[in-house]
Amino acid sequence: MKITRLDESSKKNILNDLLKRSPNNYGEYTKTVEEIVNNVRENGDKALFEYTKKFDGVDLSADSIVVSKKEIEEAYEKVSETGLVDVIRRAKENIAEYHEKQRQYSWFDSKPDGSILGQKVTPLEKAGVYVPGGKAAYPSSVLMNIIPAKVAGVDKIIMATPPGKDGKVNAGTLVAANEAGVDIVYKAGGAQAIAALAFGTESIPKVDKIVGPGNIFVALAKKAVYGFVSIDSIAGPSEILVLADETANPRYVASDMLSQAEHDEMASAILVTTSEELAEKVAEEIKGFTEILSRKDIIQKSLDSYGHILIADNMDDAIDAVNEIASEHLEIVTKNPFDTMTKVRNAGAIFLGEYSSEPLGDYFAGPNHVLPTNGTAKFFSALSVDDFIKKSSIISFSKEALEPMHEDIIKFAESESLTAHANSIKVRFED
């Protein structure tokens, strides 16, 4: 694990390295994805089934693309042997309770002059949730994507996820989706599933918004259909940044950094600390843990490429680096983490104190784990109920309310040479 003194040069180099992980830098796949998206848009089910056969090795039809009640029952039987169903239900309660506090309501403000201004909050009609399959099947992500939509009041929540070679969907994924309140599950994956959700096919209805993680083909497909539908974000590889001082436990810090490094070779794990002693101890702990963890090859490649330990001269410099990197997950393990947190502007999720480890947020605490990556925490937020609603402005004026301001509106319109705008007001006050 590299230990580097934090300065402007090292900070710039790290930021450049991290940006290489952005889906925006994988242009060689763009043409392939666009061809898939356009084919599904033009040929619907025919193209969707052909790609499913090609990429997943499964023959699908309009009769078999929908997950049946029997398949869901079989998934429960399979998962119940592990005790995961009860865990999913407890996690669901925490996630739903947290997101209930995000709900927004319509409001109206009436004034004595007869004017009424307001905002009408309306849930989206149809939301599409994409869930990866295979080794990247994460029931926790299913909960995090469906529950906010359910709390928001979305009329129909549609899930798409690739089938395995046996034509079945991952059992944990199905149980989590059913518990979270999904309305229908389709066996469709990859860029072709995103296109089907965006444009609709004979079997899959067009949705208003697509959310959920996926590989580079899914990410680029979401980018390609944005504008035809809304999307949550273009997700990049996982990342964690730990901000720590001399009071931090090096064993805890090391284990938390590795919790993200194990996701894939492009995941990023960074420690920024004011303590040289802590930096050296964390590096040793990381070395020891990596040797015994099951995904040690992935972890090692991640750390070699995107793992960093930075030693800052003082906490202010450390926090400046934190805000520049704008990590997906930020752990603050300092003497007074709440005070430190007030100086942080940019982070997807902030974990305070040595017992608030990142996996707590991934699975159980309640806040959403779908977070901005690749520095986009500077302007994006975690997935929330807000992502599944839209807001309409409400304006209602009487003639008496309009009269005092009508001349101002006319002048404004005429200053922009929009005489029809001005006339629209004038005609209401003709003699």
Coordinates of C-alpha atoms in Angstrom, one line a residue:
M1 CA 0.0 0.0 0.0
K2 CA 1.5 3.3 -1.1
I3 CA 2.1 5.9 1.6
T4 CA 2.5 9.4 0.2
R5 CA 2.9 12.9 1.7
L6 CA -0.1 15.0 0.8
D7 CA 0.7 18.0 -1.3
E8 CA -0.8 19.7 -4.4
S9 CA 1.1 17.4 -6.7
S10 CA 0.1 14.1 -5.0
K11 CA -3.5 15.3 -4.7
K12 CA -3.6 16.1 -8.4
N13 CA -2.2 12.8 -9.4
I14 CA -4.7 10.9 -7.3
L15 CA -7.6 12.9 -8.8
N16 CA -6.4 12.1 -12.3
D17 CA -6.1 8.4 -11.4
L18 CA -9.6 8.3 -10.0
L19 CA -11.1 10.0 -13.1
K20 CA -9.8 7.3 -15.3
R21 CA -12.3 5.0 -13.6
S22 CA -15.3 7.1 -14.9
P23 CA -17.7 5.3 -17.3
N24 CA -17.3 8.4 -19.5
N25 CA -13.8 7.2 -20.4
Y26 CA -14.9 3.9 -22.0
G27 CA -15.7 5.2 -25.4
E28 CA -14.7 1.9 -27.1
Y29 CA -17.9 0.4 -25.9
T30 CA -20.2 3.2 -26.9
K31 CA -20.8 2.1 -30.5
T32 CA -21.7 -1.4 -29.4
V33 CA -24.1 -0.1 -26.8
E34 CA -25.7 2.3 -29.2
E35 CA -26.3 -0.6 -31.7
I36 CA -28.0 -2.7 -29.0
V37 CA -30.2 0.2 -27.8
N38 CA -31.2 1.2 -31.4
N39 CA -32.0 -2.5 -32.3
V40 CA -34.2 -3.0 -29.3
R41 CA -35.9 0.4 -29.9
E42 CA -36.7 -0.6 -33.5
N43 CA -37.4 -4.3 -33.1
G44 CA -38.7 -4.7 -29.5
D45 CA -39.0 -8.2 -28.2
K46 CA -37.3 -9.8 -31.2
A47 CA -34.1 -8.0 -30.5
L48 CA -34.4 -8.4 -26.8
F49 CA -34.8 -12.2 -27.0
E50 CA -31.9 -12.5 -29.5
Y51 CA -29.6 -10.6 -27.2
T52 CA -30.7 -12.7 -24.2
K53 CA -29.8 -15.8 -26.1
K54 CA -26.5 -14.4 -27.2
F55 CA -25.3 -12.9 -23.9
D56 CA -27.1 -15.0 -21.3
G57 CA -27.5 -18.3 -23.2
V58 CA -31.3 -18.4 -22.4
D59 CA -34.2 -18.8 -24.9
L60 CA -36.9 -16.4 -23.8
S61 CA -40.4 -15.7 -25.2
A62 CA -43.3 -13.4 -24.3
D63 CA -44.6 -16.3 -22.1
S64 CA -41.4 -16.9 -20.1
I65 CA -39.9 -13.4 -19.8
V66 CA -42.0 -12.6 -16.7
V67 CA -41.0 -14.2 -13.4
S68 CA -43.9 -16.3 -12.2
K69 CA -45.4 -16.6 -8.8
K70 CA -44.1 -20.2 -8.7
E71 CA -40.6 -19.0 -9.3
I72 CA -40.9 -16.5 -6.4
E73 CA -42.2 -19.3 -4.1
E74 CA -39.2 -21.5 -5.1
A75 CA -36.9 -18.6 -4.3
Y76 CA -38.3 -18.2 -0.8
E77 CA -37.9 -22.0 -0.3
K78 CA -34.2 -21.7 -1.3
V79 CA -33.4 -18.6 0.7
S80 CA -35.3 -19.7 3.8
E81 CA -32.7 -22.3 4.4
T82 CA -30.1 -19.6 5.0
G83 CA -32.1 -17.4 7.3
L84 CA -31.7 -14.5 4.9
V85 CA -35.5 -13.8 4.6
D86 CA -35.7 -12.5 8.2
V87 CA -32.6 -10.4 7.7
I88 CA -34.1 -8.9 4.5
R89 CA -37.3 -8.0 6.4
R90 CA -35.4 -6.3 9.2
A91 CA -33.3 -4.3 6.8
K92 CA -36.4 -3.4 4.9
E93 CA -38.0 -1.9 8.0
N94 CA -34.9 0.3 8.7
I95 CA -34.7 1.5 5.0
A96 CA -38.4 2.3 4.8
E97 CA -38.4 4.2 8.1
Y98 CA -35.5 6.3 7.0
H99 CA -37.0 7.1 3.6
E100 CA -40.4 7.9 5.0
K101 CA -38.9 11.0 6.5
Q102 CA -38.0 12.2 3.0
R103 CA -41.5 12.3 1.8
Q104 CA -42.7 15.7 0.4
Y105 CA -46.2 17.0 0.1
S106 CA -48.1 19.4 -2.1
W107 CA -48.5 22.9 -0.7
F108 CA -50.6 26.0 -1.6
D109 CA -50.2 29.6 -0.4
S110 CA -53.3 31.8 -0.9
K111 CA -53.1 35.6 -0.4
P112 CA -55.7 38.2 0.4
D113 CA -55.5 39.6 -3.2
G114 CA -56.9 36.4 -4.6
S115 CA -53.7 34.9 -5.9
I116 CA -52.8 31.3 -5.1
L117 CA -49.3 29.9 -5.6
G118 CA -48.3 26.4 -4.8
Q119 CA -46.5 23.2 -5.7
K120 CA -48.1 19.9 -6.6
V121 CA -46.0 16.8 -5.8
T122 CA -46.8 13.8 -8.0
P123 CA -45.2 10.3 -7.9
L124 CA -43.8 8.9 -11.1
E125 CA -46.2 6.6 -12.9
K126 CA -43.7 3.9 -13.8
A127 CA -40.2 3.3 -12.4
G128 CA -37.8 0.7 -13.8
V129 CA -35.2 -0.8 -11.5
Y130 CA -32.2 -2.6 -13.0
V131 CA -30.6 -5.3 -10.9
P132 CA -27.3 -7.0 -12.0
G133 CA -27.2 -10.8 -12.1
G134 CA -24.5 -13.5 -11.7
K135 CA -21.7 -12.7 -9.3
A136 CA -22.9 -9.2 -8.9
A137 CA -26.4 -10.1 -7.5
Y138 CA -26.9 -8.0 -4.4
P139 CA -30.3 -8.3 -2.6
S140 CA -29.3 -5.2 -0.5
S141 CA -29.3 -3.1 -3.7
V142 CA -32.7 -4.4 -4.6
L143 CA -34.1 -3.0 -1.4
M144 CA -32.3 0.3 -1.8
N145 CA -33.7 0.9 -5.2
I146 CA -37.3 -0.3 -4.8
I147 CA -38.1 1.0 -1.3
P148 CA -37.7 4.7 -2.1
A149 CA -39.9 4.3 -5.1
K150 CA -42.5 2.5 -3.0
V151 CA -42.4 5.2 -0.3
A152 CA -42.8 7.9 -3.0
G153 CA -46.0 6.2 -4.2
V154 CA -44.9 5.1 -7.7
D155 CA -47.9 3.4 -9.4
K156 CA -45.9 0.6 -10.9
I157 CA -42.4 -0.6 -10.1
I158 CA -40.9 -2.8 -12.8
M159 CA -37.6 -4.7 -12.3
A160 CA -35.3 -6.1 -14.9
T161 CA -32.6 -8.6 -14.1
P162 CA -30.7 -11.1 -16.2
P163 CA -31.5 -14.8 -15.9
G164 CA -28.9 -17.4 -15.1
K165 CA -28.0 -20.2 -17.5
D166 CA -30.9 -22.2 -16.1
G167 CA -33.3 -19.4 -17.0
K168 CA -33.9 -18.5 -13.4
V169 CA -33.3 -15.3 -11.5
N170 CA -31.1 -15.2 -8.4
A171 CA -33.2 -16.4 -5.5
G172 CA -32.0 -13.7 -3.1
T173 CA -32.7 -11.0 -5.7
L174 CA -36.3 -12.3 -6.1
V175 CA -37.0 -12.5 -2.4
A176 CA -35.7 -9.0 -1.8
A177 CA -37.7 -7.6 -4.7
N178 CA -40.9 -9.2 -3.5
E179 CA -40.4 -8.0 0.1
A180 CA -39.7 -4.5 -1.1
G181 CA -42.9 -4.4 -3.1
V182 CA -42.0 -4.8 -6.8
D183 CA -45.0 -5.2 -9.1
I184 CA -43.4 -7.3 -11.9
V185 CA -40.0 -8.8 -12.6
Y186 CA -38.6 -9.4 -16.1
K187 CA -35.8 -11.7 -17.1
A188 CA -33.8 -9.2 -19.1
G189 CA -30.3 -7.9 -18.5
G190 CA -27.5 -5.7 -20.0
A191 CA -27.9 -2.8 -22.3
Q192 CA -30.8 -4.5 -24.0
A193 CA -32.9 -4.4 -20.8
I194 CA -32.2 -0.7 -20.3
A195 CA -33.3 -0.1 -23.9
A196 CA -36.5 -2.1 -23.3
L197 CA -37.3 -0.1 -20.2
A198 CA -36.6 3.2 -21.9
F199 CA -38.6 2.6 -25.1
G200 CA -40.9 -0.3 -24.3
T201 CA -41.3 -3.6 -26.2
E202 CA -44.3 -5.9 -26.8
S203 CA -43.6 -7.5 -23.4
I204 CA -42.0 -4.7 -21.3
P205 CA -43.7 -1.3 -20.8
K206 CA -41.9 1.9 -21.2
V207 CA -41.0 3.5 -17.8
D208 CA -40.5 7.1 -16.8
K209 CA -37.2 6.6 -14.9
I210 CA -34.5 3.9 -14.7
V211 CA -32.5 3.4 -11.6
G212 CA -30.0 0.8 -10.5
P213 CA -26.3 -0.2 -10.9
G214 CA -24.7 -2.4 -13.6
N215 CA -21.6 -3.0 -15.6
I216 CA -20.1 -0.6 -18.2
F217 CA -22.6 -1.7 -20.9
V218 CA -25.5 -0.9 -18.5
A219 CA -24.0 2.4 -17.5
L220 CA -23.4 3.5 -21.1
A221 CA -26.9 2.3 -22.1
K222 CA -28.4 4.5 -19.3
K223 CA -26.4 7.4 -20.6
A224 CA -27.7 6.7 -24.2
V225 CA -31.4 6.7 -23.2
Y226 CA -31.2 9.7 -20.9
G227 CA -33.6 12.3 -22.1
F228 CA -36.1 9.7 -23.4
V229 CA -36.4 8.7 -19.8
S230 CA -34.9 10.0 -16.6
I231 CA -32.1 8.0 -14.8
D232 CA -30.6 8.1 -11.4
S233 CA -26.9 8.5 -12.4
I234 CA -24.1 6.9 -14.3
A235 CA -22.5 4.8 -11.5
G236 CA -18.8 4.2 -11.4
P237 CA -16.7 1.7 -9.4
S238 CA -17.0 1.7 -5.6
E239 CA -14.9 3.9 -3.4
I240 CA -14.1 4.7 0.2
L241 CA -12.2 7.5 1.9
V242 CA -11.3 7.3 5.5
L243 CA -10.3 10.6 7.3
A244 CA -8.5 9.8 10.5
D245 CA -6.2 11.2 13.2
E246 CA -4.0 9.6 15.7
T247 CA -7.0 8.4 17.8
A248 CA -8.2 5.9 15.1
N249 CA -7.9 2.2 15.4
P250 CA -5.6 1.0 12.5
R251 CA -7.2 -2.4 12.4
Y252 CA -10.7 -0.9 12.0
V253 CA -9.5 1.5 9.4
A254 CA -7.8 -1.2 7.3
S255 CA -10.7 -3.5 7.4
D256 CA -13.1 -0.8 6.3
M257 CA -10.9 0.2 3.4
L258 CA -10.8 -3.4 2.2
S259 CA -14.6 -3.6 2.4
Q260 CA -14.7 -1.5 -0.8
A261 CA -11.5 -2.8 -2.4
E262 CA -13.0 -6.3 -2.7
H263 CA -15.8 -5.1 -5.0
D264 CA -13.7 -5.0 -8.1
E265 CA -10.2 -4.2 -9.5
M266 CA -11.2 -0.6 -10.2
A267 CA -12.5 0.1 -6.7
S268 CA -10.8 2.8 -4.7
A269 CA -9.7 2.8 -1.1
I270 CA -8.0 5.9 0.3
L271 CA -6.8 6.9 3.8
V272 CA -6.1 10.6 4.6
T273 CA -4.6 11.0 8.0
T274 CA -2.5 13.5 10.0
S275 CA -0.7 10.7 11.8
E276 CA 2.4 9.0 10.2
E277 CA 2.3 6.3 12.8
L278 CA -1.4 5.5 12.0
A279 CA -0.5 5.4 8.3
E280 CA 2.2 2.8 8.8
K281 CA 0.1 0.6 11.1
V282 CA -2.8 0.7 8.6
A283 CA -0.5 -0.3 5.8
E284 CA 0.6 -3.3 7.9
E285 CA -2.9 -4.3 8.8
I286 CA -4.0 -4.1 5.2
K287 CA -1.2 -6.4 4.2
G288 CA -2.2 -8.9 6.8
F289 CA -5.9 -8.9 6.0
T290 CA -5.4 -9.1 2.3
E291 CA -3.5 -12.4 2.7
I292 CA -6.5 -14.1 4.4
L293 CA -9.5 -12.6 2.6
S294 CA -11.3 -14.7 0.0
R295 CA -11.1 -12.0 -2.7
K296 CA -7.5 -11.2 -2.2
D297 CA -6.6 -11.1 -5.9
I298 CA -9.2 -8.5 -6.6
I299 CA -8.3 -6.6 -3.5
Q300 CA -4.6 -6.5 -4.4
K301 CA -5.3 -5.3 -7.9
S302 CA -7.6 -2.6 -6.5
L303 CA -5.0 -1.4 -4.0
D304 CA -2.1 -1.5 -6.5
S305 CA -4.0 0.8 -8.9
Y306 CA -6.3 2.9 -6.7
G307 CA -5.3 2.5 -3.1
H308 CA -3.6 5.4 -1.4
I309 CA -2.5 6.4 2.1
L310 CA -1.9 10.1 2.3
I311 CA -0.2 11.9 5.2
A312 CA -1.4 15.5 5.7
D313 CA 0.4 18.2 7.6
N314 CA -2.7 19.2 9.4
M315 CA -6.5 18.5 9.5
D316 CA -7.4 21.5 7.4
D317 CA -5.2 20.2 4.5
A318 CA -6.7 16.7 5.0
I319 CA -10.3 18.1 4.8
D320 CA -9.4 20.0 1.7
A321 CA -8.3 16.8 0.1
V322 CA -11.5 15.1 1.2
N323 CA -13.6 17.8 -0.4
E324 CA -11.6 17.6 -3.7
I325 CA -11.9 13.8 -3.9
A326 CA -15.6 13.9 -3.0
S327 CA -15.8 10.2 -2.3
E328 CA -18.8 7.9 -2.5
H329 CA -18.3 6.8 1.1
L330 CA -16.5 8.9 3.7
E331 CA -15.6 7.6 7.2
I332 CA -14.5 10.2 9.7
V333 CA -12.6 8.6 12.6
T334 CA -11.2 11.5 14.5
K335 CA -11.3 12.7 18.1
N336 CA -14.4 14.7 17.4
P337 CA -16.0 13.4 14.2
F338 CA -19.1 15.5 14.4
D339 CA -17.0 18.7 14.5
T340 CA -14.9 17.4 11.6
M341 CA -18.0 16.6 9.6
T342 CA -19.2 20.2 9.7
K343 CA -16.2 21.1 7.5
V344 CA -16.9 18.5 4.8
R345 CA -18.8 19.7 1.8
N346 CA -18.5 16.7 -0.6
A347 CA -19.3 13.1 0.1
G348 CA -22.0 10.6 -0.9
A349 CA -22.5 9.2 2.6
I350 CA -20.7 10.2 5.8
F351 CA -20.0 7.6 8.6
L352 CA -19.0 9.1 12.0
G353 CA -17.0 7.3 14.6
E354 CA -15.2 4.0 14.8
Y355 CA -18.3 1.8 15.0
S356 CA -20.1 3.4 12.0
S357 CA -18.3 1.2 9.4
E358 CA -19.3 1.4 5.8
P359 CA -21.0 -2.0 5.6
L360 CA -23.5 -0.8 8.2
G361 CA -24.7 1.7 5.5
D362 CA -24.6 -0.9 2.7
Y363 CA -27.0 -3.3 4.4
F364 CA -28.9 -2.2 7.5
A365 CA -28.7 1.4 8.9
G366 CA -31.5 2.8 6.6
P367 CA -29.9 5.5 4.4
N368 CA -29.6 4.6 0.8
H369 CA -26.4 3.0 -0.4
V370 CA -26.9 4.1 -4.1
L371 CA -24.5 7.0 -4.0
P372 CA -22.6 9.4 -6.3
T373 CA -19.2 8.2 -7.5
N374 CA -16.1 9.6 -9.4
G375 CA -16.3 13.0 -7.7
T376 CA -19.9 13.6 -8.6
A377 CA -20.8 14.0 -4.9
K378 CA -19.9 17.6 -5.5
F379 CA -23.3 18.0 -7.2
F380 CA -25.2 14.7 -6.8
S381 CA -27.0 13.1 -3.8
A382 CA -27.8 9.7 -2.6
L383 CA -30.8 8.0 -4.3
S384 CA -33.9 9.0 -2.4
V385 CA -37.7 9.5 -2.4
D386 CA -37.0 12.7 -4.3
D387 CA -35.9 10.7 -7.3
F388 CA -39.4 9.2 -7.7
I389 CA -41.5 12.3 -7.6
K390 CA -42.0 15.3 -9.8
K391 CA -43.1 18.8 -8.9
S392 CA -45.6 21.0 -10.8
S393 CA -45.9 24.7 -10.1
I394 CA -49.4 26.0 -9.3
I395 CA -50.5 29.5 -10.3
S396 CA -54.0 31.0 -9.9
F397 CA -54.7 34.7 -10.2
S398 CA -57.8 36.8 -10.2
K399 CA -58.1 40.0 -12.3
E400 CA -57.7 42.0 -9.1
A401 CA -54.5 40.1 -8.2
L402 CA -53.0 40.5 -11.7
E403 CA -53.8 44.2 -12.1
P404 CA -51.1 45.7 -9.9
M405 CA -48.3 43.9 -11.7
H406 CA -49.6 43.8 -15.3
E407 CA -47.7 46.8 -16.5
D408 CA -44.5 45.4 -15.1
I409 CA -45.0 42.1 -17.0
I410 CA -45.7 44.0 -20.2
K411 CA -42.5 46.1 -19.9
F412 CA -40.5 42.9 -19.2
A413 CA -41.9 41.2 -22.2
E414 CA -41.4 44.2 -24.5
S415 CA -37.8 44.5 -23.3
E416 CA -37.2 41.0 -24.7
S417 CA -39.1 41.8 -27.9
L418 CA -41.7 39.3 -27.1
T419 CA -44.7 41.3 -28.2
A420 CA -47.2 38.3 -28.1
H421 CA -46.2 37.8 -24.4
A422 CA -47.0 41.4 -23.8
N423 CA -50.2 41.3 -25.7
S424 CA -51.4 38.3 -23.7
I425 CA -51.4 40.5 -20.6
K426 CA -52.7 43.7 -22.4
V427 CA -55.9 42.2 -23.7
R428 CA -57.0 41.4 -20.2
F429 CA -57.1 45.1 -19.4
E430 CA -58.5 46.6 -22.5
D431 CA -61.3 49.2 -22.1

